[in-house]
Amino acid sequence: FPSHDNVDFFLRYETINQMFSTIHTQHPEIPGMGYGFFRMQYKGLDIFWHGGNTYFFNSAFVLVPEHNTGFFFSSNTGETGMLFPDVFLMLLDYLFKLEEALIQNNRRPNGLDLYTGRYIFSRRNESGFSRIFNLFMSVPVTAVPQGLMIALPGSEPELYRQDNEPGIFTSGDNTLIFEKDSKGRVKRGFISQFPAVELHVMHWRESIGFNVLLLALIFIIIAKCIISPFKLYFKKTKRI
């Protein structure tokens, strides 16, 4: 990152400032997207990052302009794809001795059942065999006395406490926001860790239980179609 005016850099100051500006956000309370980077805030720091994943290979690139610091992570195991944010946040805590920001929360949780259920990311594959992986990428939201428990794919459940504003929940520097329709039902959600996507309420047809039941019925029908001709053949053989 540029720090001296008398040094020639690969990028101009104007270009760098433009790269780190917000060009899109799903909600005013969500950090949003820069030019090719997810934006997030952590203990007072502005962080810019982006991941790249294929099956069983994951990577992430992280920039922290305030400290002129960057990280690159790469892994060839399939279980680490959603864990990179936790890893680089731990590194930031270690390197810069960051302290947890004090969060004022005076609102007592009430009516949290409205937000519970399973949600699915708006960015997903809806064609081909890989569509089956959508079943395992849902986000369960459950109510507890302290707030909402959110389990993102590949991560441990995390407690989000209700903010002073209705429909807004926070966990440290992470923010979860729900929007309602005209009838007061939850329509969609936004989560600061993934500013480029929305959380949609999962339809019952998309649930694991329904799809397992559907596969079981299909298997029974196919098995019956295969077995029935043999049963009919052996019955005719016995009559002869």
GROMACS .gro file of C-alpha atoms in nm:
model
  240
    1PHE     CA    1   0.000   0.000   0.000
    2PRO     CA    2   0.134   0.351  -0.079
    3SER     CA    3   0.288   0.530   0.216
    4HIS     CA    4   0.531   0.782   0.058
    5ASP     CA    5   0.456   1.048  -0.202
    6ASN     CA    6   0.805   1.036  -0.355
    7VAL     CA    7   0.790   0.669  -0.456
    8ASP     CA    8   0.646   0.537  -0.782
    9PHE     CA    9   0.390   0.263  -0.723
   10PHE     CA   10   0.225   0.020  -0.955
   11LEU     CA   11  -0.118   0.173  -0.876
   12ARG     CA   12  -0.214   0.537  -0.834
   13TYR     CA   13  -0.367   0.662  -0.509
   14GLU     CA   14  -0.693   0.731  -0.690
   15THR     CA   15  -0.706   0.373  -0.817
   16ILE     CA   16  -0.641   0.226  -0.474
   17ASN     CA   17  -0.904   0.447  -0.310
   18GLN     CA   18  -1.152   0.341  -0.576
   19MET     CA   19  -1.068  -0.028  -0.522
   20PHE     CA   20  -1.146   0.003  -0.151
   21SER     CA   21  -1.463   0.207  -0.189
   22THR     CA   22  -1.806   0.046  -0.153
   23ILE     CA   23  -1.974  -0.010  -0.489
   24HIS     CA   24  -2.264  -0.229  -0.373
   25THR     CA   25  -2.429  -0.330  -0.050
   26GLN     CA   26  -2.739  -0.539   0.016
   27HIS     CA   27  -2.831  -0.327   0.320
   28PRO     CA   28  -2.698  -0.001   0.473
   29GLU     CA   29  -2.589  -0.193   0.786
   30ILE     CA   30  -2.387  -0.447   0.579
   31PRO     CA   31  -2.028  -0.353   0.476
   32GLY     CA   32  -2.090  -0.460   0.115
   33MET     CA   33  -1.855  -0.509  -0.179
   34GLY     CA   34  -1.557  -0.318  -0.313
   35TYR     CA   35  -1.401  -0.378  -0.656
   36GLY     CA   36  -1.352  -0.754  -0.637
   37PHE     CA   37  -1.332  -0.761  -0.258
   38PHE     CA   38  -1.573  -0.844   0.021
   39ARG     CA   39  -1.566  -0.574   0.287
   40MET     CA   40  -1.588  -0.654   0.655
   41GLN     CA   41  -1.521  -0.477   0.982
   42TYR     CA   42  -1.343  -0.645   1.270
   43LYS     CA   43  -1.257  -0.478   1.601
   44GLY     CA   44  -1.229  -0.137   1.439
   45LEU     CA   45  -1.041  -0.253   1.128
   46ASP     CA   46  -1.162  -0.237   0.767
   47ILE     CA   47  -1.076  -0.569   0.599
   48PHE     CA   48  -1.098  -0.653   0.229
   49TRP     CA   49  -1.091  -1.015   0.117
   50HIS     CA   50  -1.207  -1.264  -0.141
   51GLY     CA   51  -1.199  -1.643  -0.158
   52GLY     CA   52  -1.173  -1.887  -0.446
   53ASN     CA   53  -1.295  -2.244  -0.411
   54THR     CA   54  -1.330  -2.557  -0.618
   55TYR     CA   55  -1.399  -2.908  -0.499
   56PHE     CA   56  -1.141  -2.995  -0.228
   57PHE     CA   57  -0.929  -2.684  -0.296
   58ASN     CA   58  -0.979  -2.349  -0.123
   59SER     CA   59  -0.795  -2.020  -0.114
   60ALA     CA   60  -0.842  -1.668   0.023
   61PHE     CA   61  -0.671  -1.331  -0.026
   62VAL     CA   62  -0.695  -1.077   0.259
   63LEU     CA   63  -0.588  -0.711   0.273
   64VAL     CA   64  -0.573  -0.487   0.582
   65PRO     CA   65  -0.487  -0.137   0.448
   66GLU     CA   66  -0.461   0.026   0.791
   67HIS     CA   67  -0.166  -0.200   0.876
   68ASN     CA   68  -0.024  -0.236   0.522
   69THR     CA   69  -0.071  -0.610   0.560
   70GLY     CA   70  -0.191  -0.887   0.331
   71PHE     CA   71  -0.244  -1.262   0.365
   72PHE     CA   72  -0.288  -1.542   0.117
   73PHE     CA   73  -0.426  -1.880   0.228
   74SER     CA   74  -0.440  -2.201   0.030
   75SER     CA   75  -0.566  -2.545   0.128
   76ASN     CA   76  -0.629  -2.874  -0.052
   77THR     CA   77  -0.875  -3.021   0.198
   78GLY     CA   78  -1.248  -2.984   0.144
   79GLU     CA   79  -1.339  -2.899   0.504
   80THR     CA   80  -1.162  -2.563   0.525
   81GLY     CA   81  -1.351  -2.362   0.263
   82MET     CA   82  -1.575  -2.177   0.510
   83LEU     CA   83  -1.309  -2.148   0.785
   84PHE     CA   84  -1.074  -1.895   0.625
   85PRO     CA   85  -1.242  -1.592   0.789
   86ASP     CA   86  -1.193  -1.751   1.131
   87VAL     CA   87  -0.827  -1.823   1.049
   88PHE     CA   88  -0.728  -1.477   0.930
   89LEU     CA   89  -0.921  -1.308   1.211
   90MET     CA   90  -0.721  -1.516   1.460
   91LEU     CA   91  -0.402  -1.401   1.284
   92LEU     CA   92  -0.511  -1.037   1.310
   93ASP     CA   93  -0.576  -1.080   1.683
   94TYR     CA   94  -0.228  -1.229   1.727
   95LEU     CA   95  -0.036  -0.979   1.512
   96PHE     CA   96  -0.205  -0.656   1.614
   97LYS     CA   97  -0.326  -0.740   1.968
   98LEU     CA   98  -0.681  -0.640   1.884
   99GLU     CA   99  -0.935  -0.600   2.161
  100GLU     CA  100  -1.306  -0.674   2.143
  101ALA     CA  101  -1.515  -0.366   2.077
  102LEU     CA  102  -1.768  -0.278   2.346
  103ILE     CA  103  -2.117  -0.338   2.212
  104GLN     CA  104  -2.414  -0.173   2.380
  105ASN     CA  105  -2.721  -0.394   2.369
  106ASN     CA  106  -3.013  -0.299   2.589
  107ARG     CA  107  -3.291  -0.477   2.400
  108ARG     CA  108  -3.433  -0.791   2.555
  109PRO     CA  109  -3.496  -1.074   2.302
  110ASN     CA  110  -3.863  -1.118   2.224
  111GLY     CA  111  -4.057  -1.290   1.947
  112LEU     CA  112  -3.750  -1.460   1.804
  113ASP     CA  113  -3.947  -1.759   1.670
  114LEU     CA  114  -4.038  -1.540   1.372
  115TYR     CA  115  -3.679  -1.567   1.246
  116THR     CA  116  -3.618  -1.937   1.307
  117GLY     CA  117  -3.600  -2.199   1.034
  118ARG     CA  118  -3.364  -2.294   0.755
  119TYR     CA  119  -3.224  -2.047   0.506
  120ILE     CA  120  -3.029  -2.095   0.184
  121PHE     CA  121  -2.785  -1.865   0.004
  122SER     CA  122  -2.916  -1.682  -0.303
  123ARG     CA  123  -2.596  -1.773  -0.490
  124ARG     CA  124  -2.617  -2.147  -0.557
  125ASN     CA  125  -2.609  -2.396  -0.841
  126GLU     CA  126  -2.958  -2.489  -0.962
  127SER     CA  127  -2.860  -2.717  -1.250
  128GLY     CA  128  -2.671  -3.042  -1.293
  129PHE     CA  129  -2.569  -3.302  -1.039
  130SER     CA  130  -2.395  -3.045  -0.817
  131ARG     CA  131  -2.739  -2.910  -0.724
  132ILE     CA  132  -2.758  -3.185  -0.462
  133PHE     CA  133  -2.490  -3.002  -0.260
  134ASN     CA  134  -2.740  -2.724  -0.195
  135LEU     CA  135  -2.905  -2.959   0.053
  136PHE     CA  136  -2.595  -2.945   0.272
  137MET     CA  137  -2.538  -2.570   0.244
  138SER     CA  138  -2.846  -2.453   0.431
  139VAL     CA  139  -2.819  -2.222   0.732
  140PRO     CA  140  -3.026  -2.328   1.036
  141VAL     CA  141  -3.146  -2.048   1.264
  142THR     CA  142  -3.272  -2.141   1.611
  143ALA     CA  143  -3.393  -1.927   1.901
  144VAL     CA  144  -3.231  -1.941   2.244
  145PRO     CA  145  -3.296  -1.720   2.550
  146GLN     CA  146  -2.998  -1.497   2.463
  147GLY     CA  147  -3.082  -1.450   2.094
  148LEU     CA  148  -3.041  -1.651   1.773
  149MET     CA  149  -2.800  -1.937   1.707
  150ILE     CA  150  -2.671  -1.935   1.346
  151ALA     CA  151  -2.477  -2.228   1.200
  152LEU     CA  152  -2.304  -2.129   0.876
  153PRO     CA  153  -2.185  -2.419   0.655
  154GLY     CA  154  -1.860  -2.562   0.788
  155SER     CA  155  -1.866  -2.350   1.106
  156GLU     CA  156  -1.970  -2.395   1.467
  157PRO     CA  157  -2.304  -2.237   1.573
  158GLU     CA  158  -2.265  -1.871   1.670
  159LEU     CA  159  -2.484  -1.665   1.902
  160TYR     CA  160  -2.629  -1.343   1.760
  161ARG     CA  161  -2.785  -1.104   2.010
  162GLN     CA  162  -3.072  -0.875   1.921
  163ASP     CA  163  -2.969  -0.515   1.852
  164ASN     CA  164  -3.162  -0.207   1.957
  165GLU     CA  165  -3.314  -0.201   1.608
  166PRO     CA  166  -3.577  -0.470   1.530
  167GLY     CA  167  -3.464  -0.741   1.290
  168ILE     CA  168  -3.093  -0.670   1.346
  169PHE     CA  169  -2.868  -0.912   1.536
  170THR     CA  170  -2.498  -0.884   1.613
  171SER     CA  171  -2.217  -1.117   1.718
  172GLY     CA  172  -1.900  -0.920   1.781
  173ASP     CA  173  -1.836  -0.738   1.453
  174ASN     CA  174  -2.071  -0.962   1.254
  175THR     CA  175  -2.420  -0.841   1.168
  176LEU     CA  176  -2.731  -1.037   1.069
  177ILE     CA  177  -3.032  -0.849   0.932
  178PHE     CA  178  -3.380  -0.975   0.844
  179GLU     CA  179  -3.634  -0.803   0.620
  180LYS     CA  180  -4.009  -0.868   0.636
  181ASP     CA  181  -4.279  -0.853   0.371
  182SER     CA  182  -4.604  -0.657   0.393
  183LYS     CA  183  -4.762  -0.939   0.597
  184GLY     CA  184  -4.489  -0.934   0.860
  185ARG     CA  185  -4.325  -1.258   0.747
  186VAL     CA  186  -3.947  -1.284   0.709
  187LYS     CA  187  -3.867  -1.240   0.339
  188ARG     CA  188  -3.486  -1.253   0.332
  189GLY     CA  189  -3.176  -1.199   0.539
  190PHE     CA  190  -2.832  -1.043   0.502
  191ILE     CA  191  -2.515  -1.143   0.683
  192SER     CA  192  -2.202  -0.930   0.695
  193GLN     CA  193  -1.960  -1.223   0.638
  194PHE     CA  194  -2.111  -1.275   0.290
  195PRO     CA  195  -2.207  -0.927   0.164
  196ALA     CA  196  -2.257  -1.037  -0.198
  197VAL     CA  197  -2.544  -1.279  -0.128
  198GLU     CA  198  -2.880  -1.292   0.046
  199LEU     CA  199  -3.031  -1.556   0.272
  200HIS     CA  200  -3.365  -1.686   0.143
  201VAL     CA  201  -3.616  -1.878   0.349
  202MET     CA  202  -3.576  -2.243   0.251
  203HIS     CA  203  -3.888  -2.388   0.088
  204TRP     CA  204  -4.008  -2.726   0.216
  205ARG     CA  205  -3.934  -2.875  -0.128
  206GLU     CA  206  -3.567  -2.782  -0.081
  207SER     CA  207  -3.531  -2.949   0.259
  208ILE     CA  208  -3.314  -3.256   0.315
  209GLY     CA  209  -3.603  -3.456   0.461
  210PHE     CA  210  -3.831  -3.403   0.161
  211ASN     CA  211  -3.557  -3.484  -0.090
  212VAL     CA  212  -3.452  -3.799   0.098
  213LEU     CA  213  -3.816  -3.911   0.105
  214LEU     CA  214  -3.850  -3.834  -0.266
  215LEU     CA  215  -3.536  -4.036  -0.348
  216ALA     CA  216  -3.666  -4.326  -0.137
  217LEU     CA  217  -3.999  -4.326  -0.325
  218ILE     CA  218  -3.820  -4.314  -0.661
  219PHE     CA  219  -3.599  -4.605  -0.554
  220ILE     CA  220  -3.906  -4.810  -0.448
  221ILE     CA  221  -4.082  -4.739  -0.780
  222ILE     CA  222  -3.774  -4.834  -0.983
  223ALA     CA  223  -3.718  -5.148  -0.776
  224LYS     CA  224  -4.081  -5.247  -0.825
  225CYS     CA  225  -4.058  -5.192  -1.200
  226ILE     CA  226  -3.749  -5.413  -1.215
  227ILE     CA  227  -3.884  -5.690  -0.989
  228SER     CA  228  -4.243  -5.708  -1.125
  229PRO     CA  229  -4.154  -5.868  -1.465
  230PHE     CA  230  -3.952  -6.139  -1.289
  231LYS     CA  231  -4.239  -6.212  -1.049
  232LEU     CA  232  -4.482  -6.234  -1.339
  233TYR     CA  233  -4.246  -6.466  -1.531
  234PHE     CA  234  -4.203  -6.707  -1.240
  235LYS     CA  235  -4.580  -6.717  -1.180
  236LYS     CA  236  -4.641  -6.819  -1.544
  237THR     CA  237  -4.363  -7.078  -1.520
  238LYS     CA  238  -4.526  -7.240  -1.217
  239ARG     CA  239  -4.862  -7.264  -1.396
  240ILE     CA  240  -4.705  -7.443  -1.690
   0.00000   0.00000   0.00000
